[in-house]
Amino acid sequence: MVATPIGNLDDISSRALDSLARADAIAAEDTRVTARLLEHHRVQGKLVAVHEHNERRAADWIVEELAKGRSVALVTDAGTPAVSDPGATVVARARAAGFEVVPVPGPNAAVTALSAAGIADGPFLFTGFLPAKAGPRRKALEALSRLPYTLVLYEAPHRVVECAEDMAVALGPERPLVIARELTKLFEQFHRCSLGEAADWLRADADRQRGEFVLIVEGAAVRNKSAKLDWERVLATLLEELPLARSVKLACKLTGAKKNAVYARALELARKPDARRP
């Protein structure tokens, strides 16, 4: 699993280049994108396509190649594979078949944006891409609205304005936002404003709507620290966005509830999706 540059083609480690050069095949989300990276660094490699539409079929092929003693390097168009990108299915199949999966770390847009955002150090929640359709997107934002964590998400240029508008409604127009776009590229830009100002700022210049976006929103303020949180409601909200074990751990940390009780309730909710809202 080889992380590749998110913009600047020189943001790649020598270990990553060596892994690509040594691999018997390079599984790429878009072979054209990866071909440009390989050409830039004068690396030869056999490219095969592995993307969201063929990942299951490609995973079977990769396992067959591994069974023959061959090595495969998996990359996506940019950043770390399997983080809001294809790769997780391939990893699961390879591990299930008994093969070693080795991560070669490197660029990641979410962490890159956080490092230069100026947001106070503390816990953050990476949500990746929100749903593309307005209704599900607003529902997802509502579930996140009361969490006291910095929210980090990705958005595409053709949806960023309407996403900013929905965030302002669901999270509150006064919430601080950092817009990071075109990271590590020639027109890299960071802009800090309130959520209520974001859509107008984006509309004011068409160039501000270009490129891939990382949106970073400060977490909800804890209005009454002495008030005890309803752990069942907190748990239900977390389960909508996070795996069960992580939800249990965070619910206990936030509310002080006992782990055994929280875990038992989480199992009940996992078995009955319609009962997740207490």
Short mmCIF file of C-alpha atoms in Angstrom, two decimals:
data_model
loop_
_atom_site.label_atom_id
_atom_site.label_comp_id
_atom_site.label_asym_id
_atom_site.label_seq_id
_atom_site.Cartn_x
_atom_site.Cartn_y
_atom_site.Cartn_z
CA MET A 1 0.00 0.00 0.00
CA VAL A 2 2.01 2.94 -1.30
CA ALA A 3 1.08 6.55 -0.51
CA THR A 4 1.62 8.93 -3.42
CA PRO A 5 1.72 12.74 -3.76
CA ILE A 6 -1.51 14.72 -3.39
CA GLY A 7 -0.23 17.39 -5.75
CA ASN A 8 3.48 18.08 -5.93
CA LEU A 9 5.03 15.04 -7.64
CA ASP A 10 8.22 15.40 -5.62
CA ASP A 11 6.36 14.69 -2.35
CA ILE A 12 7.15 10.99 -2.46
CA SER A 13 9.60 9.03 -0.36
CA SER A 14 12.57 7.08 -1.66
CA ARG A 15 11.04 3.99 -0.05
CA ALA A 16 7.82 4.52 -2.02
CA LEU A 17 9.72 4.88 -5.30
CA ASP A 18 11.75 1.79 -4.51
CA SER A 19 8.57 -0.17 -3.73
CA LEU A 20 7.03 0.86 -7.05
CA ALA A 21 10.18 -0.02 -8.97
CA ARG A 22 10.49 -3.47 -7.35
CA ALA A 23 6.82 -4.48 -7.66
CA ASP A 24 5.88 -7.03 -10.31
CA ALA A 25 2.70 -5.01 -10.88
CA ILE A 26 1.34 -1.64 -9.81
CA ALA A 27 -2.40 -1.60 -9.12
CA ALA A 28 -3.55 1.97 -9.77
CA GLU A 29 -6.88 3.76 -9.36
CA ASP A 30 -6.25 5.56 -12.67
CA THR A 31 -3.36 4.19 -14.70
CA ARG A 32 -3.02 7.49 -16.59
CA VAL A 33 -2.42 9.44 -13.38
CA THR A 34 0.07 6.92 -12.05
CA ALA A 35 1.84 6.76 -15.43
CA ARG A 36 2.63 10.48 -15.14
CA LEU A 37 4.06 9.95 -11.65
CA LEU A 38 6.22 7.05 -12.82
CA GLU A 39 7.42 8.98 -15.86
CA HIS A 40 8.34 11.98 -13.68
CA HIS A 41 10.53 9.78 -11.50
CA ARG A 42 11.79 7.55 -14.34
CA VAL A 43 10.31 4.42 -12.83
CA GLN A 44 9.24 1.48 -14.99
CA GLY A 45 6.26 -0.59 -13.95
CA LYS A 46 3.41 -2.79 -15.16
CA LEU A 47 0.17 -0.90 -14.51
CA VAL A 48 -3.21 -2.51 -13.90
CA ALA A 49 -6.44 -0.70 -13.03
CA VAL A 50 -8.01 -1.10 -9.58
CA HIS A 51 -10.82 1.37 -8.92
CA GLU A 52 -14.17 1.52 -7.14
CA HIS A 53 -16.00 -0.17 -10.03
CA ASN A 54 -13.75 -3.22 -10.35
CA GLU A 55 -12.09 -3.52 -6.93
CA ARG A 56 -13.67 -6.84 -5.97
CA ARG A 57 -12.70 -8.48 -9.25
CA ALA A 58 -9.25 -6.89 -9.15
CA ALA A 59 -8.75 -8.10 -5.59
CA ASP A 60 -9.17 -11.69 -6.77
CA TRP A 61 -6.55 -11.12 -9.48
CA ILE A 62 -4.13 -9.59 -6.98
CA VAL A 63 -4.52 -12.55 -4.61
CA GLU A 64 -3.79 -14.88 -7.54
CA GLU A 65 -0.63 -12.91 -8.33
CA LEU A 66 0.48 -13.06 -4.70
CA ALA A 67 -0.12 -16.80 -4.69
CA LYS A 68 2.35 -17.07 -7.58
CA GLY A 69 4.99 -15.36 -5.44
CA ARG A 70 4.68 -11.99 -7.14
CA SER A 71 4.49 -8.60 -5.42
CA VAL A 72 1.89 -5.94 -6.09
CA ALA A 73 2.06 -2.26 -5.12
CA LEU A 74 -1.33 -0.57 -4.76
CA VAL A 75 -1.68 3.19 -5.25
CA THR A 76 -4.56 5.62 -5.69
CA ASP A 77 -4.62 8.86 -7.67
CA ALA A 78 -3.31 10.80 -4.68
CA GLY A 79 -2.57 10.25 -1.01
CA THR A 80 -2.86 7.13 1.10
CA PRO A 81 -4.80 4.17 -0.34
CA ALA A 82 -8.02 3.04 1.42
CA VAL A 83 -8.55 6.48 3.03
CA SER A 84 -11.61 7.78 1.14
CA ASP A 85 -10.15 5.88 -1.81
CA PRO A 86 -10.14 2.27 -3.07
CA GLY A 87 -7.93 -0.27 -1.34
CA ALA A 88 -9.73 -1.68 1.70
CA THR A 89 -11.27 -4.58 -0.22
CA VAL A 90 -7.90 -5.57 -1.66
CA VAL A 91 -6.30 -5.45 1.80
CA ALA A 92 -9.07 -7.58 3.35
CA ARG A 93 -8.85 -10.20 0.60
CA ALA A 94 -5.06 -10.37 0.75
CA ARG A 95 -4.98 -10.71 4.53
CA ALA A 96 -7.75 -13.32 4.48
CA ALA A 97 -5.66 -15.33 2.01
CA GLY A 98 -2.71 -15.20 4.40
CA PHE A 99 -0.53 -12.69 2.59
CA GLU A 100 1.39 -9.84 4.19
CA VAL A 101 0.14 -6.29 3.57
CA VAL A 102 2.80 -3.63 4.05
CA PRO A 103 1.93 0.08 4.34
CA VAL A 104 4.41 2.54 2.84
CA PRO A 105 3.36 5.82 4.52
CA GLY A 106 3.32 9.23 2.93
CA PRO A 107 1.01 12.09 1.92
CA ASN A 108 -2.52 12.41 3.26
CA ALA A 109 -4.69 15.43 2.45
CA ALA A 110 -6.57 15.49 5.76
CA VAL A 111 -3.44 15.53 7.92
CA THR A 112 -1.68 17.94 5.56
CA ALA A 113 -4.57 20.41 5.86
CA LEU A 114 -4.78 20.03 9.64
CA SER A 115 -1.09 20.77 10.05
CA ALA A 116 -1.49 24.21 8.46
CA ALA A 117 -5.02 25.08 9.60
CA GLY A 118 -4.19 26.63 12.95
CA ILE A 119 -6.90 24.65 14.74
CA ALA A 120 -6.23 24.08 18.44
CA ASP A 121 -4.65 20.72 19.19
CA GLY A 122 -7.18 18.13 20.24
CA PRO A 123 -9.29 15.24 18.98
CA PHE A 124 -10.62 15.38 15.45
CA LEU A 125 -13.06 13.26 13.46
CA PHE A 126 -12.26 12.48 9.83
CA THR A 127 -15.50 11.92 7.90
CA GLY A 128 -14.17 11.72 4.34
CA PHE A 129 -16.74 12.69 1.72
CA LEU A 130 -20.26 13.50 2.85
CA PRO A 131 -23.16 12.03 0.81
CA ALA A 132 -23.49 13.65 -2.61
CA LYS A 133 -27.26 14.17 -2.37
CA ALA A 134 -28.61 17.05 -0.29
CA GLY A 135 -31.00 15.06 1.94
CA PRO A 136 -28.53 12.41 3.14
CA ARG A 137 -25.80 15.04 3.44
CA ARG A 138 -27.91 17.19 5.77
CA LYS A 139 -28.83 14.15 7.83
CA ALA A 140 -25.16 13.22 8.18
CA LEU A 141 -24.27 16.76 9.25
CA GLU A 142 -27.05 16.81 11.81
CA ALA A 143 -25.63 13.64 13.36
CA LEU A 144 -22.22 15.37 13.63
CA SER A 145 -23.49 18.74 14.83
CA ARG A 146 -23.22 18.17 18.59
CA LEU A 147 -19.88 16.36 18.67
CA PRO A 148 -17.10 18.32 20.42
CA TYR A 149 -14.48 17.32 17.84
CA THR A 150 -12.85 19.18 15.00
CA LEU A 151 -14.51 17.82 11.85
CA VAL A 152 -12.33 17.12 8.82
CA LEU A 153 -13.99 16.26 5.52
CA TYR A 154 -13.33 16.19 1.79
CA GLU A 155 -15.46 17.81 -0.88
CA ALA A 156 -15.48 18.01 -4.67
CA PRO A 157 -15.43 21.41 -6.43
CA HIS A 158 -18.89 21.05 -8.00
CA ARG A 159 -20.49 20.46 -4.57
CA VAL A 160 -18.43 22.65 -2.27
CA VAL A 161 -20.79 25.67 -2.27
CA GLU A 162 -23.94 23.71 -1.47
CA CYS A 163 -22.00 21.68 1.08
CA ALA A 164 -20.87 24.89 2.81
CA GLU A 165 -24.49 26.11 2.89
CA ASP A 166 -25.71 22.86 4.42
CA MET A 167 -22.91 22.94 7.01
CA ALA A 168 -23.87 26.46 8.04
CA VAL A 169 -27.47 25.37 8.63
CA ALA A 170 -26.67 22.09 10.42
CA LEU A 171 -23.65 23.17 12.46
CA GLY A 172 -24.41 26.85 12.95
CA PRO A 173 -23.23 29.88 10.93
CA GLU A 174 -20.90 31.09 13.68
CA ARG A 175 -18.75 27.93 13.72
CA PRO A 176 -15.14 28.61 12.52
CA LEU A 177 -14.15 26.95 9.24
CA VAL A 178 -10.86 26.50 7.42
CA ILE A 179 -11.08 25.90 3.67
CA ALA A 180 -7.99 24.23 2.23
CA ARG A 181 -7.79 23.72 -1.54
CA GLU A 182 -5.23 22.60 -4.11
CA LEU A 183 -2.90 21.35 -1.36
CA THR A 184 0.81 21.24 -2.35
CA LYS A 185 -0.04 22.54 -5.82
CA LEU A 186 0.76 25.87 -7.48
CA PHE A 187 -2.46 27.55 -6.37
CA GLU A 188 -2.63 26.13 -2.85
CA GLN A 189 -4.93 28.22 -0.68
CA PHE A 190 -6.08 28.33 2.95
CA HIS A 191 -8.96 30.56 4.02
CA ARG A 192 -10.43 30.93 7.50
CA CYS A 193 -13.95 32.26 8.02
CA SER A 194 -17.20 31.42 9.74
CA LEU A 195 -19.49 28.82 8.20
CA GLY A 196 -22.03 31.55 7.53
CA GLU A 197 -19.51 33.42 5.36
CA ALA A 198 -18.12 30.43 3.46
CA ALA A 199 -20.60 30.11 0.58
CA ASP A 200 -20.39 33.82 -0.30
CA TRP A 201 -16.59 33.70 -0.20
CA LEU A 202 -16.54 30.72 -2.54
CA ARG A 203 -19.00 32.36 -4.95
CA ALA A 204 -17.08 35.65 -5.03
CA ASP A 205 -14.37 34.19 -7.28
CA ALA A 206 -14.83 31.21 -9.61
CA ASP A 207 -11.22 30.20 -9.04
CA ARG A 208 -12.02 29.57 -5.37
CA GLN A 209 -14.25 26.68 -6.45
CA ARG A 210 -11.48 24.85 -8.33
CA GLY A 211 -9.51 21.87 -7.13
CA GLU A 212 -10.07 19.32 -4.38
CA PHE A 213 -11.10 20.61 -0.96
CA VAL A 214 -10.45 19.76 2.66
CA LEU A 215 -12.93 21.48 4.98
CA ILE A 216 -12.03 21.74 8.66
CA VAL A 217 -14.70 22.86 11.15
CA GLU A 218 -14.13 23.47 14.84
CA GLY A 219 -16.06 21.16 17.13
CA ALA A 220 -19.25 22.04 18.97
CA ALA A 221 -18.75 23.99 22.17
CA VAL A 222 -19.57 22.20 25.41
CA ARG A 223 -22.20 24.58 26.74
CA ASN A 224 -22.66 23.10 30.18
CA LYS A 225 -19.76 21.04 31.38
CA SER A 226 -21.56 20.17 34.62
CA ALA A 227 -24.50 18.62 32.82
CA LYS A 228 -24.23 14.86 32.42
CA LEU A 229 -24.52 13.74 28.82
CA ASP A 230 -27.13 11.16 27.85
CA TRP A 231 -24.77 8.31 27.01
CA GLU A 232 -27.33 6.36 25.00
CA ARG A 233 -28.00 9.34 22.74
CA VAL A 234 -24.27 10.02 22.37
CA LEU A 235 -23.68 6.35 21.55
CA ALA A 236 -26.45 6.28 18.94
CA THR A 237 -25.04 9.38 17.25
CA LEU A 238 -21.51 7.98 17.17
CA LEU A 239 -22.67 4.64 15.77
CA GLU A 240 -24.08 6.43 12.75
CA GLU A 241 -20.58 7.53 11.73
CA LEU A 242 -18.03 5.26 13.46
CA PRO A 243 -17.30 1.54 14.02
CA LEU A 244 -18.82 -0.05 17.12
CA ALA A 245 -15.64 -0.36 19.19
CA ARG A 246 -14.62 3.25 18.52
CA SER A 247 -18.16 4.47 19.33
CA VAL A 248 -18.16 2.63 22.66
CA LYS A 249 -14.77 4.02 23.64
CA LEU A 250 -15.73 7.61 22.78
CA ALA A 251 -19.16 7.37 24.45
CA CYS A 252 -17.53 6.20 27.69
CA LYS A 253 -14.91 8.94 27.51
CA LEU A 254 -17.47 11.68 26.83
CA THR A 255 -20.11 10.68 29.38
CA GLY A 256 -18.33 8.66 32.03
CA ALA A 257 -20.70 5.74 31.46
CA LYS A 258 -19.63 2.20 32.32
CA LYS A 259 -18.07 0.31 29.43
CA ASN A 260 -20.01 -2.93 29.98
CA ALA A 261 -23.37 -1.18 29.80
CA VAL A 262 -22.37 0.92 26.80
CA TYR A 263 -20.98 -2.08 24.93
CA ALA A 264 -24.10 -4.15 25.57
CA ARG A 265 -26.32 -1.33 24.31
CA ALA A 266 -24.11 -0.86 21.24
CA LEU A 267 -24.56 -4.52 20.34
CA GLU A 268 -28.32 -4.13 20.63
CA LEU A 269 -28.31 -1.08 18.37
CA ALA A 270 -26.05 -2.78 15.85
CA ARG A 271 -28.53 -5.63 15.58
CA LYS A 272 -31.48 -3.23 15.28
CA PRO A 273 -30.48 -0.29 13.00
CA ASP A 274 -33.95 1.24 13.29
CA ALA A 275 -33.55 1.48 17.06
CA ARG A 276 -30.30 3.49 17.04
CA ARG A 277 -32.04 6.67 18.10
CA PRO A 278 -33.10 6.24 21.76
#
